Amino acid sequence: MVSIAKVIVDIPTMQTNKPYDYRIPDEFEQDVVRGMRVVVPFGLGARKVQGFVVEITHSTDYEGELKSIVGLMDLTAVLNQEMLLLGKEMARKTYAFQITCYQTMLPAILKAKYEKKIRLIDEIPEDLFFELFKGKNEINWDEAESRAILPQLIDLKKKDAVEVVYEVKNQAKTKKKRVLQANLSFEQLEDEKISLGKRGPKQRLLLEVLQMLDDKEISVSELTLSTKLTASDIRTGEKKDWLTIKEVEVYRDPFKNQSFKPTVSFQLNEGQEKAIQPILKAVSEERTEVFLLKGVTGSGKTEIYLQTIAQTLQNNKSALMLVPEIALTPQMVNHFKGRFGEEVAVLHSGLSVGEKYDEWRKIERGEARVVVGARSSIFAPVKNIGVIIIDEEHEATYKQDENPRYHARDIAIWRANYHDCPVILGSATPSLESRARAQKNVYTLLELPTRVNRKELPDVEIVDMREEVKNANRSSFSVLLQEKIRDRIAKKEQIVLLLNRRGYSSFVMCRDCGFVLPCPNCDISLTLHMDTKTMKCHYCGHEEKIPYICPSCKGNKIRYYGTGTQKIEEELKEVLPEAKVIRMDVDTTRKKGAHEKLLTSFGNGEADILLGTQMIAKGLDFPNITLVGVLNADTGLGLPDFRASERTFQLLTQVSGRAGRAELTGEVIVQTFNPEHYAIQLAKEHDYDTFYKKEMSLRHRGSYPPYFYTVLITTSHEEELAAAKKMQQIVQYIKPQLQPETIMLGPTPKAVARMNNRYYYQTIIKYKNEPHLKAALQTILMESQKEMTKGLQIAIDSEPMNFI
DNA sequence: AGCACGCCGACT
DNA sequence: GTCGGCGTGCTC
């Protein structure tokens, strides 16, 4: 009976987004399994591509002659049954290609690289051989193209002297180390030593080492490093059969130079006890239930996570926990490694692709049963999951803003259903969506009302910056904030200053004519970067020199406007020359590990003030911080995004939590031009519940989530007209199919209408119930294929997080 | 994506 | 008459 594999090929287009049937040749019959990566020929030429086997059958509907699988890329499956299913489901839900989903679920190293080469297969004149092939057997296609010798090679192809070959390269290499082991017993080695006589001091040393080794193994590199022995001494030993060298696989250990202090469980307080009971019950009953764990900073959510995981491990199950990338600090990792030791695998963006792959395999083999990581860790190949935890559940980073546009929360719930286990969504300021679901008892709400240390939440004081301006204070620091900072410095306490960068940037403007330097590719102004002394575009990365003369009116009154962290730092130096400041923003944390380094030195008291953007709102947990200043609380409020208030409230609440976590009482100063705004007022009162009610009523009035579902459709093209026209066409196609209560916003040009020389148009659909919308959008994608090969792009984002 | 096929314009 | 332009369609 013939075996046939259904394969999803690595060609991300609408036409090829389906399984293709291939014969499994006899030589692979035993080895091919579902979820394995294979190499298959695809198309008319000799082209070969990577594919995933999604099914093995014995019949086909395909009329033509089946091709055969030509190679295997793995020894075992890389996608298990669950992942195969999840990928398919995700493709449907997010309008992405199946292949893109599978690749997203796996470590990047498992994505194939392709090479196209021209290989010599017949004799050619010697001069040509050297001119074209430089004396080698084959050359790279790209190289041939750049050396402009392709025409000559194509000539040779016609004479069958060369062939075009395609190589699918597997990048997934495991790290190996060479180890050696003695072949002889102590006594036999002693005999060898005697027969050496007085000559060969190196060989003698080698024998002594082997004697010491006993039966143990030692790596070749370790031995050459710690002794005078060289690789060739060891090779001689191998030749004399004293020892054997073999290769063993090692994991790249990203934490190899760190040790972890073991920690033990704390006694839970009454509130924590009450919250954890229902969770533990669901864990032991192996029942899917989504818990929304709401608790202010310091209320002990982490301990609940840790004890839930401990229970899960005791039940012989594993645990998966997501945290936002920037919260994945060494402190955080210590918590988990300290409690669960070697059982913990950590996945984050700081790891190399190889390290990620090793952690992935550790998980896959069941060697690590606790996985902690950022968004994409939700796809970790954990088996037998007992609990899934998403900390800081409200964070927008859990939604991926490129294809596949999945939300980790949705994937978590899907996997929880698959594994029959509970999900914990934790936050001090739950997203309105989740909080509303708890209201409707879709999720179970658990609250931690008090902080573990019984500390009151810090006092928040709002400073009206309009008054400061009236009183001719032109600096970024209100009089009050300056006073408080001086006071803390005198007391040797620490200060955190937050510059809210949302919707904000520093730009260069001419005071004579108002000219603002724009990006030549995008419709936005360039941002000033003092460190590189350039103007940069945040959308496309375009960079140019800082102008000193206005390009428009040729005047020299061109000045900087807006406030970046660098400018604040300089201002701070003028106002408070005695203060030591650590600045933390995208620029100072670009290098790997820089983020941690800055935090550590601040934690060690090497500076008085930590100045930074959003990223400092998380993961810093230093007892000596007693003052938090928010320099501009409201810059995000002006954005045309219905989540602007929610984000502002969340940010302010989060930074407030940074002040006074130990014995010292904390204080928060919030500077704003909108002191009456409810998001700011309610953050001051630490009043989530009122904020929730108020915001819900506004969402209701505006027909926004969680009352309505949303889909964002975006078209883009180099020609503005093409993008606009297509968007118009889409709207015209969909509109008649929608329910009367459904609302369509658009088509409109995007807030930044041109980015990277492409024009963007968008439409937002807000709906309650549209059974046919998914099919209609799918139809649009199917029918736009031709245009999409000609430079049109269509993006469909279900439940988008960013509307601008 | 990448390749072949096919149908129109300017040349050895 | 042919070579080659790129628009169209298919890939198990």
PDB file of C-alpha atoms (C1' of nucleotides) in Angstrom, chain A residues 13 47 116 166, chain B residues 1-4:
ATOM      1  CA  THR A  13       0.484  32.826  -0.437  1.00  0.00           C
ATOM      2  CA  ARG A  47      12.928  23.880  -6.883  1.00  0.00           C
ATOM      3  CA  LYS A 116      20.146  28.286  -5.342  1.00  0.00           C
ATOM      4  CA  TYR A 166      18.209  24.066  -4.954  1.00  0.00           C
TER       5      TYR A 166
ATOM      6  C1'  DA B   1       7.665  32.710  -4.332  1.00  0.00           C
ATOM      7  C1'  DG B   2       9.387  31.162  -8.836  1.00  0.00           C
ATOM      8  C1'  DC B   3       8.852  29.196 -13.072  1.00  0.00           C
ATOM      9  C1'  DA B   4       6.795  28.213 -17.788  1.00  0.00           C
TER      10       DA B   4
END
